[in-house]
Short mmCIF file of C-alpha atoms in Angstrom, two decimals:
data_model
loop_
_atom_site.label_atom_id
_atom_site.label_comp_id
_atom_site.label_asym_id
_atom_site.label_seq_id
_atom_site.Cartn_x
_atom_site.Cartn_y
_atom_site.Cartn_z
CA UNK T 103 -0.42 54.89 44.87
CA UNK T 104 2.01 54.07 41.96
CA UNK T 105 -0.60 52.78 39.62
CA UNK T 106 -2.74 56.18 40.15
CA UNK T 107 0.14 58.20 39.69
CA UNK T 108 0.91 56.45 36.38
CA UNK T 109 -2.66 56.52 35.48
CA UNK T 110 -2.53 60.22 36.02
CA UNK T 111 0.57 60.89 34.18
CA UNK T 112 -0.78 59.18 31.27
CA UNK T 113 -3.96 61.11 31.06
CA UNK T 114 -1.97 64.21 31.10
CA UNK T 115 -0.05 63.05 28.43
CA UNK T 116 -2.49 62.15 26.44
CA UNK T 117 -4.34 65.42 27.15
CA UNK T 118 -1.40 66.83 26.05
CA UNK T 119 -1.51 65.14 22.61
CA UNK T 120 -2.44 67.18 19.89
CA UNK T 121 -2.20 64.94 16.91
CA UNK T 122 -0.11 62.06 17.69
CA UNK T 123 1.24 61.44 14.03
CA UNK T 124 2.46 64.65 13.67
CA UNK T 125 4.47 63.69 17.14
CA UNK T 126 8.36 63.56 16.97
CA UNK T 127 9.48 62.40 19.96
CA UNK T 128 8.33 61.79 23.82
CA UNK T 129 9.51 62.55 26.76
CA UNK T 130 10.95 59.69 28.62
CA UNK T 131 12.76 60.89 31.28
CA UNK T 132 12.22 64.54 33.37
CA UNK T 133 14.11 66.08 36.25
CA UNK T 134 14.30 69.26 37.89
CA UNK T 135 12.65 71.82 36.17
CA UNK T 136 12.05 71.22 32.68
CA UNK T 137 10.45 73.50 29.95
CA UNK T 138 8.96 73.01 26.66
CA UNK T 139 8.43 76.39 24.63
CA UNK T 140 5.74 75.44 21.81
CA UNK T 141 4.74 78.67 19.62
CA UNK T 142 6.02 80.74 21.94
CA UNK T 143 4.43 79.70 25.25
CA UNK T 144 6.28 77.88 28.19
CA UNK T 145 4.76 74.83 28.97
CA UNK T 146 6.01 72.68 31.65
CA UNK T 147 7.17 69.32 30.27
CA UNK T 148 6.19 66.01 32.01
CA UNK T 149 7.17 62.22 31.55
CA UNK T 150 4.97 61.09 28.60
CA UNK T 151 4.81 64.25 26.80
CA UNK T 152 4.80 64.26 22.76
CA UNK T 153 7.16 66.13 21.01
CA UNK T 154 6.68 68.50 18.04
CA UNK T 155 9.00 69.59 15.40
CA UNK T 156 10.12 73.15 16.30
CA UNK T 157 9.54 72.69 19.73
CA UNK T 158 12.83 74.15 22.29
CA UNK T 159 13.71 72.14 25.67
CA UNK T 160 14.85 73.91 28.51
CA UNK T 161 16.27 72.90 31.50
CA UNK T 162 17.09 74.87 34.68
CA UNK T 163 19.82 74.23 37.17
CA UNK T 164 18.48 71.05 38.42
CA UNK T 165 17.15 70.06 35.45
CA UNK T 166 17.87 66.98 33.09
CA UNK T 167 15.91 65.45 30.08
CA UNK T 168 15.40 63.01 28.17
CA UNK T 169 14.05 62.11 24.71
CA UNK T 170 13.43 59.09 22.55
CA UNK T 171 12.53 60.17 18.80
CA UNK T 172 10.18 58.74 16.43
CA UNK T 173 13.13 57.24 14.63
CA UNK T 174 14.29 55.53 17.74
CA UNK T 175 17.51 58.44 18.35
CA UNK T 176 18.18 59.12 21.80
CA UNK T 177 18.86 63.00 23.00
CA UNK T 178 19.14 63.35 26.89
CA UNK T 179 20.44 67.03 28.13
CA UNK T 180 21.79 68.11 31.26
CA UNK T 181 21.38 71.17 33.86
CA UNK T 182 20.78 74.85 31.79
CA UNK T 183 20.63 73.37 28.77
CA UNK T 184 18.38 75.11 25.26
CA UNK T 185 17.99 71.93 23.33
CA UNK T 186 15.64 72.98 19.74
CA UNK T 187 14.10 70.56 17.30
CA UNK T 188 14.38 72.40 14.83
CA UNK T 189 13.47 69.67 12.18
CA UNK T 190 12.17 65.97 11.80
CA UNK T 191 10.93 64.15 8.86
CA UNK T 192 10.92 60.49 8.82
CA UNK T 193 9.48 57.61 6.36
CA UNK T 194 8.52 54.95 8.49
CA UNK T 195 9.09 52.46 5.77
CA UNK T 196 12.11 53.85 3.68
CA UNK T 197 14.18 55.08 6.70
CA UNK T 198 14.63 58.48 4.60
CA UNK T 199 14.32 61.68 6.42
CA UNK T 200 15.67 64.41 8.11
CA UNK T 201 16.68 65.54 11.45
CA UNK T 202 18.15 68.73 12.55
CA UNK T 203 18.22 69.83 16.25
CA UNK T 204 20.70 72.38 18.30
CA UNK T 205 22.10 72.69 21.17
CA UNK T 206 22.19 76.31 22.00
CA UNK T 207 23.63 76.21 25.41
CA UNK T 208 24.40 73.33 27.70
CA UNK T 209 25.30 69.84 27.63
CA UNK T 210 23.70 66.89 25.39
CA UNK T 211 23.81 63.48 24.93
CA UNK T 212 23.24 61.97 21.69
CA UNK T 213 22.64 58.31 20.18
CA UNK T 214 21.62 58.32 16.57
CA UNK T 215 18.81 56.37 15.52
CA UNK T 216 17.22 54.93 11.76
CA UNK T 217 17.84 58.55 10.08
CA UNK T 218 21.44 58.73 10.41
CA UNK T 219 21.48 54.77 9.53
CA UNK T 220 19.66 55.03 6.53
CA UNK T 221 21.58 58.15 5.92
CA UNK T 222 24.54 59.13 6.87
CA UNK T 223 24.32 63.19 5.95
CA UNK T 224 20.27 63.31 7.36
CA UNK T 225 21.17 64.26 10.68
CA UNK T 226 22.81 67.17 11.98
CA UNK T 227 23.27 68.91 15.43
CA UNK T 228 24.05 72.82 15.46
CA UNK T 229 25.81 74.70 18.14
CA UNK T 230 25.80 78.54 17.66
CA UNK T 231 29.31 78.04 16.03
CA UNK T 232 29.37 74.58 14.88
CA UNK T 233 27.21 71.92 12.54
CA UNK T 234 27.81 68.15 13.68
CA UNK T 235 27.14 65.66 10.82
CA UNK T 236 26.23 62.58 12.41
CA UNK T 237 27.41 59.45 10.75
CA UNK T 238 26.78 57.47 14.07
CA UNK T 239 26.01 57.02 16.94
CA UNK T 240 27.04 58.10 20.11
CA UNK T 241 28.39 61.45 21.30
CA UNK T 242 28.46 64.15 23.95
CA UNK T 243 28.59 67.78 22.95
CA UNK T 244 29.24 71.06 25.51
CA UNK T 245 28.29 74.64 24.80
CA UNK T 246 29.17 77.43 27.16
CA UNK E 156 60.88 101.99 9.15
CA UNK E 157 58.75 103.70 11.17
CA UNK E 158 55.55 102.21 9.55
CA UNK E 159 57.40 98.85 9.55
CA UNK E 160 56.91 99.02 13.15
CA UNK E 161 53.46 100.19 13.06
CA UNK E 162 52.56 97.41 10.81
CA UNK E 163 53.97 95.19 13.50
CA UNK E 164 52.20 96.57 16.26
CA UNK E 165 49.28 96.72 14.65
CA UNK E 166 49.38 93.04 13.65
CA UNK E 167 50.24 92.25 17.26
CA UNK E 168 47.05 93.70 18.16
CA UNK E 169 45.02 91.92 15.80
CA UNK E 170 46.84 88.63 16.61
CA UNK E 171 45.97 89.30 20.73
CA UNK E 172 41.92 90.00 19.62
CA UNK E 173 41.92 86.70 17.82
CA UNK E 174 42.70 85.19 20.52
CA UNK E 175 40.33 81.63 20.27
CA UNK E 176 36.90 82.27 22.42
CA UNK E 177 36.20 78.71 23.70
CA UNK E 178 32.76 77.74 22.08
CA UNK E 179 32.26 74.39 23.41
CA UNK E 180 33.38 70.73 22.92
CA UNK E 181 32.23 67.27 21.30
CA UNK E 182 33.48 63.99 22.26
CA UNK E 183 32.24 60.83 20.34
CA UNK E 184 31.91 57.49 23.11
CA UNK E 185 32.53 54.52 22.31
CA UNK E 186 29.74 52.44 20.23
CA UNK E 187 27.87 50.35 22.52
CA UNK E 188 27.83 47.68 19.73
CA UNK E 189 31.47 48.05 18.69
CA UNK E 190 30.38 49.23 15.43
CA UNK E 191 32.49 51.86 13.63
CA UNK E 192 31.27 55.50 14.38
CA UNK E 193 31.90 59.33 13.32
CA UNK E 194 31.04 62.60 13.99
CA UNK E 195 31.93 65.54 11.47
CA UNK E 196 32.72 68.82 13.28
CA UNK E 197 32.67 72.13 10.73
CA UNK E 198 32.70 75.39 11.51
CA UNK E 199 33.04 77.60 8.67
CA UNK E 200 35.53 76.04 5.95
CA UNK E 201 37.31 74.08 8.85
CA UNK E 202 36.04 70.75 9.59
CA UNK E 203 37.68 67.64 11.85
CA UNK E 204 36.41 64.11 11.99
CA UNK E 205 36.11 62.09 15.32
CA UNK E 206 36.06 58.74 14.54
CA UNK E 207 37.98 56.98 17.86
CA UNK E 208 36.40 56.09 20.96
CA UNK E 209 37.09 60.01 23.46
CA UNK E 210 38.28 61.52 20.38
CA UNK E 211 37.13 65.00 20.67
CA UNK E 212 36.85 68.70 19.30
CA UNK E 213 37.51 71.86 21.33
CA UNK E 214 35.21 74.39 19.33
CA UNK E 215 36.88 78.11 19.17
CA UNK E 216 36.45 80.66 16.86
CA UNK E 217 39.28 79.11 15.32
CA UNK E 218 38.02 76.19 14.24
CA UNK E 219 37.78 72.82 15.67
CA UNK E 220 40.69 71.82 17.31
CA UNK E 221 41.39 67.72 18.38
CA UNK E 222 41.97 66.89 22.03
CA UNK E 223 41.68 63.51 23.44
CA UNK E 224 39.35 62.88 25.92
CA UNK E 225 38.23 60.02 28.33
CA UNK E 226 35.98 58.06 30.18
CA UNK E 227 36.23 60.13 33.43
CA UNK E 228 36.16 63.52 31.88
CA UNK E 229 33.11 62.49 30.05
CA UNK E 230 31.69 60.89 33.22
CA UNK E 231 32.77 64.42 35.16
CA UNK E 232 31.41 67.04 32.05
CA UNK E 233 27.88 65.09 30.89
CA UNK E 234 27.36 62.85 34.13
CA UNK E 235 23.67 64.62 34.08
CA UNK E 236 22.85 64.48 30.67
CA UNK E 237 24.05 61.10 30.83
CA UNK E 238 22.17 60.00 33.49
CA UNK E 239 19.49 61.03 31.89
CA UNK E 240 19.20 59.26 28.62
CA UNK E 241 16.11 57.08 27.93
CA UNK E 242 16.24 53.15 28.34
CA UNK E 243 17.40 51.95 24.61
CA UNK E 244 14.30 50.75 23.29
CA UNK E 245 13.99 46.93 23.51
CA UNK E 246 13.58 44.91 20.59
CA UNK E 247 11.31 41.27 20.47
CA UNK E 248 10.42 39.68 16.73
CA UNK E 249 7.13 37.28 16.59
CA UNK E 250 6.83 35.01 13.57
CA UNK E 251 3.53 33.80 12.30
CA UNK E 252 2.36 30.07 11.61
CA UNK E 253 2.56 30.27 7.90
CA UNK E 254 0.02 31.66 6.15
CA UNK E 255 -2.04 32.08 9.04
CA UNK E 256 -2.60 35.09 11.81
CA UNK E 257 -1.57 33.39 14.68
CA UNK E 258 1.68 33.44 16.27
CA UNK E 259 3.91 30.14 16.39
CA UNK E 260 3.94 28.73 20.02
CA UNK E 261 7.50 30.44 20.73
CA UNK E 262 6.18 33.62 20.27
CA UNK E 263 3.16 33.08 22.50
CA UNK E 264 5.91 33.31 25.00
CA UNK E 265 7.28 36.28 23.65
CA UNK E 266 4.01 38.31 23.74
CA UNK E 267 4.99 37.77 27.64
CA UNK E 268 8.01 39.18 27.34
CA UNK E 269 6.84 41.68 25.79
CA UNK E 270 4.36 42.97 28.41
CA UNK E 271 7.21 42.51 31.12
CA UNK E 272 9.05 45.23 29.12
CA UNK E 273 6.26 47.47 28.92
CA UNK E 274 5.21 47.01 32.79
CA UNK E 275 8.94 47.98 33.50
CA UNK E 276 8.97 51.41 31.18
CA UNK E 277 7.48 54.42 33.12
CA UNK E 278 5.65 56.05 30.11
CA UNK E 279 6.15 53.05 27.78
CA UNK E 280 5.29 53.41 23.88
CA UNK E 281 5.57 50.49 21.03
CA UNK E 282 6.56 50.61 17.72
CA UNK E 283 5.42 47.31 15.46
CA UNK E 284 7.20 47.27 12.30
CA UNK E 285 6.80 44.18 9.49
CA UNK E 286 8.77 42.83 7.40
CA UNK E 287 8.13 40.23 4.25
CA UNK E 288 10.57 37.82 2.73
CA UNK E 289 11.82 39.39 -0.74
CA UNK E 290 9.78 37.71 -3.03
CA UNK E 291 7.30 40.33 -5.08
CA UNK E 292 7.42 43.85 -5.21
CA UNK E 293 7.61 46.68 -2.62
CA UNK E 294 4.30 47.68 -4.37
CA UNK E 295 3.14 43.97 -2.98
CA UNK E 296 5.41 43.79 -0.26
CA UNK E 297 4.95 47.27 1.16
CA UNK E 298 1.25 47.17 2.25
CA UNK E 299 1.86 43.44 3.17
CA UNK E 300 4.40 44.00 5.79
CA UNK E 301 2.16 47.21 7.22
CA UNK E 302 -0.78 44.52 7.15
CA UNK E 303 1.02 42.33 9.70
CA UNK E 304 2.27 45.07 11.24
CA UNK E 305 -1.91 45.88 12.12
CA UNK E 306 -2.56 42.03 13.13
CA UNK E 307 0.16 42.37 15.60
CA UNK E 308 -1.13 46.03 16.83
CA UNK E 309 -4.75 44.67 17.31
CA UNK E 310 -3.52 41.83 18.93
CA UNK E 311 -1.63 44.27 22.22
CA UNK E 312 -4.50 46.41 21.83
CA UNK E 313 -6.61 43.81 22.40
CA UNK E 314 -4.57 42.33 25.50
CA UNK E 315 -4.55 46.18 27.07
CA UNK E 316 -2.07 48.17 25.39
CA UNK E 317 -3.46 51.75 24.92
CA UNK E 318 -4.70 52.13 21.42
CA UNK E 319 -2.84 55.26 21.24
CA UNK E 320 0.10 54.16 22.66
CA UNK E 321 1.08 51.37 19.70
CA UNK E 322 2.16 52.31 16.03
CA UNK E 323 2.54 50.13 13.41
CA UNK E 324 3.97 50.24 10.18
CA UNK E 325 5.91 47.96 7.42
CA UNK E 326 9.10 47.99 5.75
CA UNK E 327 8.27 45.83 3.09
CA UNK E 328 11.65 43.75 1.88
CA UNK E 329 14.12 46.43 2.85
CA UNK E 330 15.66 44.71 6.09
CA UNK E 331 15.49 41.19 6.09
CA UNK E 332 16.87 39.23 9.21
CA UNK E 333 18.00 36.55 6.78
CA UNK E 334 20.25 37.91 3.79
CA UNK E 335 18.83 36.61 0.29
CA UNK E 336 18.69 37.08 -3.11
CA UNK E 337 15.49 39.39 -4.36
CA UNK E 338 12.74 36.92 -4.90
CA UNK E 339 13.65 33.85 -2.67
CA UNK E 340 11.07 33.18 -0.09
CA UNK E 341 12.38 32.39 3.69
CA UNK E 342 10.25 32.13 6.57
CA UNK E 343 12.80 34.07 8.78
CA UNK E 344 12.29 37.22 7.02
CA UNK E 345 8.34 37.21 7.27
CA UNK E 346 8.51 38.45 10.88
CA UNK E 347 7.08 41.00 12.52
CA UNK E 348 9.39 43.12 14.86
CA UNK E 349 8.18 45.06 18.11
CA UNK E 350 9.98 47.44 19.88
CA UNK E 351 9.37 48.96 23.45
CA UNK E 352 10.12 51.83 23.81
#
């Protein structure tokens, strides 16, 4: 049963898969109900899935979520949560880049990853009233 | 007179509608390495640093204001979003018999390892990255690192990792395991690193 469940979960993801280089990030971790708005459509968002820059995560009452980025940063976000990538360049060889996300509403956990090692001002998290630089590595942020 | 108390009121006033709107909260947690972390909180021209383990920010529209927080109230405020953060991706390094593409007999047993990790991962991915001692240039050592970045790639591919499911890519000289001097060859830096992710 387990092995056709996986086997199933990783066709969908890879049906899923648009252009995998232009990925950001995959879905690692899904509870509850979980939403993905992509150019303006809900989709709903599954273990496995690819990321894409621009893409907004949002979870409902039972929902959690949780992320691993290209650059190996870690963003996991709790119940009602509006989580937006809003931007995510990275050189796989230099380490330089740029990644910008926000937390509109919710709660969000966050481990920094090669961007904000290679450079400390390169990633930043937004709240509707605040801009986090992140210098490293692991915080929790709250907004009502 | 009269106005002087008007202007006092009035000010009164203003001071009750400013009163701070809570707008949320940041705590930084302690780093899991013990390395020395911070978080910048700005809003407008007012900006705070957190750079303790709990040290956090109550966000008004006031400003950031610093409040100490802990492990429990962390635990009772993020439990879920916690709970759900990925597994950390797991790192393994396989060095090559010199000058050759095959793998010394230490990191045959590695490769095993390696496939444990990605058995144990639900929707596992793997990121190969190379690496090249510091002799040459990145013009030289760039593609040569991304080169045995590929070898290593083919080689999971070929024992049943998903094509699209492995990336590889090189970092040339730019993170050696072994600190040298540019231009001094050392075996320990010619590595190729894997990470499961």
């Amino acid at each position: 049963m387990r092995p056709h469940f996986r086997a199933a979960m990783l066709a969908a993801s890879l049906a899923v898969t648009a252009a995998m280089a232009e990925d950001v990030g995959q879905i690692k971790v899904a509870n509850g109900q979980v939403v993905v708005d992509r150019a303006g459509r809900p989709l709903p968002a599954r273990i496995g899935m690819p990321l894409a820059a621009a893409d907004v995560i949002r979870t409902g009452a039972d929902g959690s979520v949780g992320i691993t980025m290209r650059d190996n940063s870690l963003l996991s976000a709790g119940p009602n949560s509006v989580l937006s990538l809003d931007r995510f360049d990275f050189d796989t060889t230099t380490h330089q880049g740029r990644f910008e996300s926000g937390l509109q509403r919710g709660t969000l956990a966050v481990v920094s990853g090669r961007i904000a090692q290679q450079s400390p001002q390169a990633m930043t998290v937004r709240t509707p009233s605040a801009v986090l630089g992140v210098r490293g590595t692991d915080f929790v942020i709250s907004v009502p | 007179m009269i106005r002087g108390v008007a202007l006092a009121a009035t000010a009164a006033l203003l001071g009750a509608c400013a009163t701070p709107q809570p707008q949320g909260s940041v705590v930084l947690l302690p780093d899991a390495s013990g390395k020395a972390t911070a978080v910048t909180v700005t809003q407008g021209a007012r900006q705070i640093v957190l750079d303790q383990p709990y040290a956090g920010a109550q966000l008004s529209s006031e400003g950031p204001r610093p409040f100490a927080s802990n492990a429990q109230e962390v635990h009772d405020r993020f439990g879920a979003a916690l709970a759900a953060r990925p597994l950390p991706p797991a790192r393994f390094t396989l060095y090559f018999v010199e000058g050759r593409d095959e793998f010394t007999p230490e990191s045959k047993k590695v490769i095993d390892a390696i496939f444990g990790e990605i058995a144990r991962r639900p929707v596992p991915d793997v990121q190969v990255i190379g690496h090249t001692d510091a002799l040459g240039a990145d013009a030289v050592n760039d593609p040569l690192s991304r080169q045995r970045a590929e070898v290593v790639r083919n080689g999971l591919v070929a024992r049943g990792v998903p094509a699209d499911r492995v990336v590889a890519s090189g970092r040339g000289k730019r993170e050696p395991a072994v600190a040298t001097a540019d231009g001094v060859a050392e075996p320990r830096n010619r590595r190729v690193e894997i990470l499961v992710r």
